[in-house]
PDB file of C-alpha atoms in Angstrom:
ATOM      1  CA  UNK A1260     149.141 103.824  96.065  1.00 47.00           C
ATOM      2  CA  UNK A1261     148.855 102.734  99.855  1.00 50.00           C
ATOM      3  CA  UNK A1262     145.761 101.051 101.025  1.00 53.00           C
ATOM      4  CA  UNK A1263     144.892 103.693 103.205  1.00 71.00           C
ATOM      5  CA  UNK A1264     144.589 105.883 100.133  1.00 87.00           C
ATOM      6  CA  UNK A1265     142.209 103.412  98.478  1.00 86.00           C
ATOM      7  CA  UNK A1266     140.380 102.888 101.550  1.00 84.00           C
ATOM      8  CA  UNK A1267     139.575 106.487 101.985  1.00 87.00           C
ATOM      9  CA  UNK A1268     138.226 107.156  98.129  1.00 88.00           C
ATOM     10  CA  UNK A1269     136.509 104.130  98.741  1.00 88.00           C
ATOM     11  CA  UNK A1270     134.908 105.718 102.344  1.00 88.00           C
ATOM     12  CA  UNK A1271     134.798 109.024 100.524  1.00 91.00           C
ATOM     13  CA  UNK A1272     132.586 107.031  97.606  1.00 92.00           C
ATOM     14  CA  UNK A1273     130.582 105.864  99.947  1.00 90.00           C
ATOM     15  CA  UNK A1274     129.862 108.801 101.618  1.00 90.00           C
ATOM     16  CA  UNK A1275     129.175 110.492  98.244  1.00 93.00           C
ATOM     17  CA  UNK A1276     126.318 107.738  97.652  1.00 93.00           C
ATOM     18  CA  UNK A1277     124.509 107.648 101.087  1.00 87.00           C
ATOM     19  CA  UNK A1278     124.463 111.863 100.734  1.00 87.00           C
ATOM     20  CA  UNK A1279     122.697 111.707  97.111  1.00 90.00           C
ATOM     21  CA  UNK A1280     120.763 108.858  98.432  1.00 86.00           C
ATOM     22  CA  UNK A1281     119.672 110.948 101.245  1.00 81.00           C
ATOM     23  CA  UNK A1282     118.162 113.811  99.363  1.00 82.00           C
ATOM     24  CA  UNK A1283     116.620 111.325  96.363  1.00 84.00           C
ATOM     25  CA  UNK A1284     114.495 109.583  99.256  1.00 76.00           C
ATOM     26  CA  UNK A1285     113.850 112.326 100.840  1.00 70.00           C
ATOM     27  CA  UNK A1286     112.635 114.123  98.036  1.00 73.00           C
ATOM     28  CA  UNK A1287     111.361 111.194  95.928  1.00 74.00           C
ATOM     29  CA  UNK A1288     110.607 108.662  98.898  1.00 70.00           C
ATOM     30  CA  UNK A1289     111.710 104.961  98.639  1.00 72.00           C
ATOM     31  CA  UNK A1290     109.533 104.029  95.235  1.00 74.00           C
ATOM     32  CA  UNK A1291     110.433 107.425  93.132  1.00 79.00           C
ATOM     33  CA  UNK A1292     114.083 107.199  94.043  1.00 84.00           C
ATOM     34  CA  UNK A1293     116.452 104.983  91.741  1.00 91.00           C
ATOM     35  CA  UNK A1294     119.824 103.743  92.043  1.00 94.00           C
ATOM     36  CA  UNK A1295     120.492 105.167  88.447  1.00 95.00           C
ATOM     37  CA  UNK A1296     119.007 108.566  89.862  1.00 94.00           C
ATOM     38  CA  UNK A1297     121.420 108.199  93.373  1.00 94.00           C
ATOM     39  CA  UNK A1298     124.000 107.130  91.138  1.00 95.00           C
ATOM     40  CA  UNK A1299     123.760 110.387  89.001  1.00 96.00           C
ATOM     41  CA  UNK A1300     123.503 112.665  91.837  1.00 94.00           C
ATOM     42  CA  UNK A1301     126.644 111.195  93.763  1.00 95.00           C
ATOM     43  CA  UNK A1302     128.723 111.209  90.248  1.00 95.00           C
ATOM     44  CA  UNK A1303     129.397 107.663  90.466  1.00 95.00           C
ATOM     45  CA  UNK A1304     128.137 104.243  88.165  1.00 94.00           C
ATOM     46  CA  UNK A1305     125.442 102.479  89.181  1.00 93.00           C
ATOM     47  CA  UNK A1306     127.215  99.604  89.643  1.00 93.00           C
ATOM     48  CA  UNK A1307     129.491 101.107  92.266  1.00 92.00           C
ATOM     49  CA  UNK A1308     126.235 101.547  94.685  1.00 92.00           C
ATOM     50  CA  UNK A1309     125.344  98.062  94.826  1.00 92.00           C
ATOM     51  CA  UNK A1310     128.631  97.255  95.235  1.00 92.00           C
ATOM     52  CA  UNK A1311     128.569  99.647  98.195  1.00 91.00           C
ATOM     53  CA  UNK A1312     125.284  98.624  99.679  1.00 90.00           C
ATOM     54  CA  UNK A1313     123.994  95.751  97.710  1.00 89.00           C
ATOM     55  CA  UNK A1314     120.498  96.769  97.255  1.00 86.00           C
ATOM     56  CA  UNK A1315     118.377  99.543  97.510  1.00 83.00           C
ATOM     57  CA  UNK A1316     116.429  98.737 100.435  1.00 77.00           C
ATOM     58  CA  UNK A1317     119.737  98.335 102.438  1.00 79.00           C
ATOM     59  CA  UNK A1318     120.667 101.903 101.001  1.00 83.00           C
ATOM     60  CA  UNK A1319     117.297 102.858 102.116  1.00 78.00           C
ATOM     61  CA  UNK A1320     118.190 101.396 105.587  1.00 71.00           C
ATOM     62  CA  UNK A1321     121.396 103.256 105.644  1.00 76.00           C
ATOM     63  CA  UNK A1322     120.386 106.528 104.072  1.00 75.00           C
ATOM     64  CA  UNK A1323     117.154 107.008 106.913  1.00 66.00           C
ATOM     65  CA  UNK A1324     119.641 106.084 110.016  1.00 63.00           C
ATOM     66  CA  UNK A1325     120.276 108.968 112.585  1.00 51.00           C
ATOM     67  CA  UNK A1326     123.689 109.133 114.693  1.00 49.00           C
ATOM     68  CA  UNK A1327     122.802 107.157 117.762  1.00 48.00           C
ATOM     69  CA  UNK A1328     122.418 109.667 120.954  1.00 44.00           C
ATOM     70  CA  UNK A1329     123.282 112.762 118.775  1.00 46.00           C
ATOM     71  CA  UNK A1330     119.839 115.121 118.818  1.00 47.00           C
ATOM     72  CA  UNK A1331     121.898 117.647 117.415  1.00 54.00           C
ATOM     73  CA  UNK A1332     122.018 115.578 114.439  1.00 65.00           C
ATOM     74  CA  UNK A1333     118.935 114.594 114.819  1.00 69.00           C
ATOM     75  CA  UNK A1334     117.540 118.478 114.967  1.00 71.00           C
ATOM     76  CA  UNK A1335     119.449 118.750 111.840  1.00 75.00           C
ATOM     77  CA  UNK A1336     117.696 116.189 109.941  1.00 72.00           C
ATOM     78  CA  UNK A1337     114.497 117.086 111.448  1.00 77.00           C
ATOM     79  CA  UNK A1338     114.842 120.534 109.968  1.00 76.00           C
ATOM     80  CA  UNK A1339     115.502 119.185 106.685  1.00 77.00           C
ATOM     81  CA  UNK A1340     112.440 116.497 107.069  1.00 77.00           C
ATOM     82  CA  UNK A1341     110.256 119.685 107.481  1.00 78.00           C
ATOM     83  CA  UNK A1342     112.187 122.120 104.700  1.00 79.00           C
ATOM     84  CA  UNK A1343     111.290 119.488 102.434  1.00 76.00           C
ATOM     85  CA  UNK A1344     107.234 118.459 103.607  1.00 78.00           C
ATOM     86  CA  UNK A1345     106.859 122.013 104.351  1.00 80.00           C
ATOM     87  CA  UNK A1346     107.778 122.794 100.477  1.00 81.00           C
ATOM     88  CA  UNK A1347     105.959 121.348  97.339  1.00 81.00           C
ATOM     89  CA  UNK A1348     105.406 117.414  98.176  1.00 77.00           C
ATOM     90  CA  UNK A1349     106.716 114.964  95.650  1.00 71.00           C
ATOM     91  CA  UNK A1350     104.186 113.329  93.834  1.00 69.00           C
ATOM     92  CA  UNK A1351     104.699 109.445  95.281  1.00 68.00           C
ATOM     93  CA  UNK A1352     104.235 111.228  98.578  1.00 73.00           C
ATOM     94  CA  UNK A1353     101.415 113.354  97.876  1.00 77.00           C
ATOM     95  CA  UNK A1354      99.885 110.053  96.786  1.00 75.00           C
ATOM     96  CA  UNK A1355     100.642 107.596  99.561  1.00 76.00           C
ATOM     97  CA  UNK A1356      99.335 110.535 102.274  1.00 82.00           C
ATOM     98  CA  UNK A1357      95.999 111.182 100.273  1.00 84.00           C
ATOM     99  CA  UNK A1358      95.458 107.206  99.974  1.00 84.00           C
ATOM    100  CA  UNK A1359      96.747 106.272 103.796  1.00 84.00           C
ATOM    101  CA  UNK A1360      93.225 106.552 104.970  1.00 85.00           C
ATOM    102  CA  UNK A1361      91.436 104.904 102.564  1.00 86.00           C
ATOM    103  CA  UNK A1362      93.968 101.871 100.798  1.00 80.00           C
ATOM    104  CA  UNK A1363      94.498  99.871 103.278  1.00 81.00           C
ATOM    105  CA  UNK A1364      98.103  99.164 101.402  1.00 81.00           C
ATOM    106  CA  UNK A1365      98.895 102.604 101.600  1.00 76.00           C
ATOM    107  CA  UNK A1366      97.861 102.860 105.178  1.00 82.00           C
ATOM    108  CA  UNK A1367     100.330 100.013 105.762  1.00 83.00           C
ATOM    109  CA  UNK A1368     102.806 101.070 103.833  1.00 79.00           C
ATOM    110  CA  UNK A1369     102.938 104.998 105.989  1.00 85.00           C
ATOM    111  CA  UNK A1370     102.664 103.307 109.028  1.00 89.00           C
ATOM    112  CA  UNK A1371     105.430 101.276 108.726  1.00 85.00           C
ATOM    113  CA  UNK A1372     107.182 104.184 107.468  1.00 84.00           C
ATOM    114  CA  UNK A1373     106.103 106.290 110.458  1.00 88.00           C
ATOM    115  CA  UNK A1374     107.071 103.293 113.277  1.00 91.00           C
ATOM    116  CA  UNK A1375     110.472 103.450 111.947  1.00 86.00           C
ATOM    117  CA  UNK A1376     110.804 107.107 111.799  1.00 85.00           C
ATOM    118  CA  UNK A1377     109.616 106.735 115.683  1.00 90.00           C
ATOM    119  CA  UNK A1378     111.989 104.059 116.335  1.00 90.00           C
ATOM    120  CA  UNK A1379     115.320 105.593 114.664  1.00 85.00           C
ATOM    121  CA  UNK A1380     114.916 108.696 116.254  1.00 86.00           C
ATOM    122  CA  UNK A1381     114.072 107.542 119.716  1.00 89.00           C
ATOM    123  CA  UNK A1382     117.615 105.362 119.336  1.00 86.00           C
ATOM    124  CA  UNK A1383     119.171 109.202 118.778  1.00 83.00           C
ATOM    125  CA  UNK A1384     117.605 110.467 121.888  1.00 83.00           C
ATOM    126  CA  UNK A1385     118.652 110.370 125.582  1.00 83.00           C
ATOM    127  CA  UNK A1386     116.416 109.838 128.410  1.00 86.00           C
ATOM    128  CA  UNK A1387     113.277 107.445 129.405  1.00 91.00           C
ATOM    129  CA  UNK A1388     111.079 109.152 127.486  1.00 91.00           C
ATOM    130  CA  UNK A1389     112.567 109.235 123.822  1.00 90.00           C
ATOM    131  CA  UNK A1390     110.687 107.097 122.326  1.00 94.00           C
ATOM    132  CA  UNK A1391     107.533 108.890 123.257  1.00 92.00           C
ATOM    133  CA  UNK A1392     109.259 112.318 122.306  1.00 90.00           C
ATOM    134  CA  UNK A1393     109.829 110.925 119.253  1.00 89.00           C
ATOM    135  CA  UNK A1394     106.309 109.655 118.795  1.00 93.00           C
ATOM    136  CA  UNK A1395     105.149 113.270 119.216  1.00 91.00           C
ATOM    137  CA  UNK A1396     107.684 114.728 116.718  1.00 89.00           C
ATOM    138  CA  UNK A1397     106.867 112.451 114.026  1.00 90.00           C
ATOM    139  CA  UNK A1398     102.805 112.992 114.079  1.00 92.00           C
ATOM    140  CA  UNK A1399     103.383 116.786 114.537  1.00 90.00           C
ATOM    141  CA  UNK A1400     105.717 116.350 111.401  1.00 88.00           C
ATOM    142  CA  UNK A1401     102.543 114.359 109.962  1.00 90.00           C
ATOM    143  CA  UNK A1402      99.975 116.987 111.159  1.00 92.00           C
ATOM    144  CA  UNK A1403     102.163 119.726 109.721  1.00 89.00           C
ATOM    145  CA  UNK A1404     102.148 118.245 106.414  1.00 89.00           C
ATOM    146  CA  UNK A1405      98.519 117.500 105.606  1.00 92.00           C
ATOM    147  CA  UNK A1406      97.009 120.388 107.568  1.00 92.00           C
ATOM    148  CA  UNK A1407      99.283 122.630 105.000  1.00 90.00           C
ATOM    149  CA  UNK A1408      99.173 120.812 101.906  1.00 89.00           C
ATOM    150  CA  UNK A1409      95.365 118.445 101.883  1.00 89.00           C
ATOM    151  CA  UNK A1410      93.378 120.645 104.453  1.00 92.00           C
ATOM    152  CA  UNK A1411      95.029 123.936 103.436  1.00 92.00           C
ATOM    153  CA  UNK A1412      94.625 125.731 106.461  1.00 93.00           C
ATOM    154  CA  UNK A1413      94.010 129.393 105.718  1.00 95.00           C
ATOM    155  CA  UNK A1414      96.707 130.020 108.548  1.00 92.00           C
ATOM    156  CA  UNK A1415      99.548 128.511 106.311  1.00 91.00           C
ATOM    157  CA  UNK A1416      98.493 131.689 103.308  1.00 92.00           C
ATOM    158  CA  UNK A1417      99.810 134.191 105.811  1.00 91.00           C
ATOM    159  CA  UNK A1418     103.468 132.693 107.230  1.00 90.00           C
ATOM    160  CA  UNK A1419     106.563 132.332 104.708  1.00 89.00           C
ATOM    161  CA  UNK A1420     108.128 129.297 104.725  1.00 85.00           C
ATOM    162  CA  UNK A1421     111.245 130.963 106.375  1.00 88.00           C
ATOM    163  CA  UNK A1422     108.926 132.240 109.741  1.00 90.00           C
ATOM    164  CA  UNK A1423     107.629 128.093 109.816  1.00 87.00           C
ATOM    165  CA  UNK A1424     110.913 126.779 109.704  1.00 85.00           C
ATOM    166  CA  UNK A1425     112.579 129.310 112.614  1.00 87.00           C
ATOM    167  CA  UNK A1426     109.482 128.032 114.795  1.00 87.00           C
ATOM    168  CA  UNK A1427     109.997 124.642 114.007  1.00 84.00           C
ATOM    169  CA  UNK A1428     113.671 125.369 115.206  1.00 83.00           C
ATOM    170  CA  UNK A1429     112.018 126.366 118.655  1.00 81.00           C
ATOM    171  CA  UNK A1430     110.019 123.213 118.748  1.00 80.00           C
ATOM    172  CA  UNK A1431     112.932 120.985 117.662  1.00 80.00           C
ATOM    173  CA  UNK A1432     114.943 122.379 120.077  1.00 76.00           C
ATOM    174  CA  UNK A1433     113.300 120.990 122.964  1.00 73.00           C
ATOM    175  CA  UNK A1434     113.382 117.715 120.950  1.00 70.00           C
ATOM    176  CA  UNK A1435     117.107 117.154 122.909  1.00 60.00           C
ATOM    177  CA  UNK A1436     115.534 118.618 126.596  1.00 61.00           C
ATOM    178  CA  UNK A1437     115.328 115.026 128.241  1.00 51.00           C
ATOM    179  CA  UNK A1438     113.992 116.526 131.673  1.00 48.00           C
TER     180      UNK A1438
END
């Protein structure tokens, strides 16, 4: 076996983890997921993801990190942000968004959440204003999700899932318009 062999299972391994890890936080969020669970899902032993990223929090780190100046990428994941809060919530983040206004822990806990959402996707963004375009994605991401599932909006019985996500494709896509 050549190193380069090894060194691409091992890349290929790695790749395998951060993927699983991907959809367990975003479906589970960073207290529901586990590294047994990521572990699972990737088909590899728990003991090979801390190897790979030594904790879970530095997973965590990797796992919510968007391409740097890539809003295609970055439209990507923002479609799969809102397939996911747009669907049934998990129950660690139906929790943390009913308690964010009233635990001051929780509170703390979303917004630093929130300012690092802001801040990794402005880094994916071109132009002077990125940071403030992605200010405005994230708390229309936030609005989306509690007017549809804590205020229930009447407006949300009517549209299919399908019709919310091909409009959120229209608002998205002005995500990458820099002028």
């Amino acid at each position: 076996m050549t190193g380069t062999s090894r060194d691409a299972r091992r890349a290929r391994t790695a790749q395998r983890i951060l993927d699983a890890a991907r959809k367990e936080f975003a479906t589970r969020g960073f207290d529901g997921a586990t590294i047994r669970g990521i572990a699972a899902a990737a088909g590899v032993d728990a003991s090979l993801v801390m190897q790979h990223y030594g904790s879970k929090a530095a997973l965590f780190t990797s796992a919510v990190q968007l391409p740097g100046d890539n809003s295609n990428s970055a439209a990507e994941h923002l479609l799969e942000v809102l397939t996911v809060r747009l669907g049934e919530l998990p129950p660690e983040t139906s929790a943390l968004v009913r308690s964010m206004l009233t635990v001051p822990e929780a509170g703390a806990a979303m917004r630093a959440h929130l300012d690092e959402r802001v801040d990794n996707l402005a880094r994916s963004l071109d132009g002077d204003d990125a940071h403030l375009r992605a200010l405005i994605t994230v708390s229309g991401i936030l609005g989306l999700t509690i007017t549809k599932h804590f205020l229930k909006l009447r407006a949300f019985d009517d549209v299919s899932h399908e019709a919310l996500l091909q409009a959120a494709r229209g608002w998205i896509a002005h995500l990458s318009d820099d002028s």
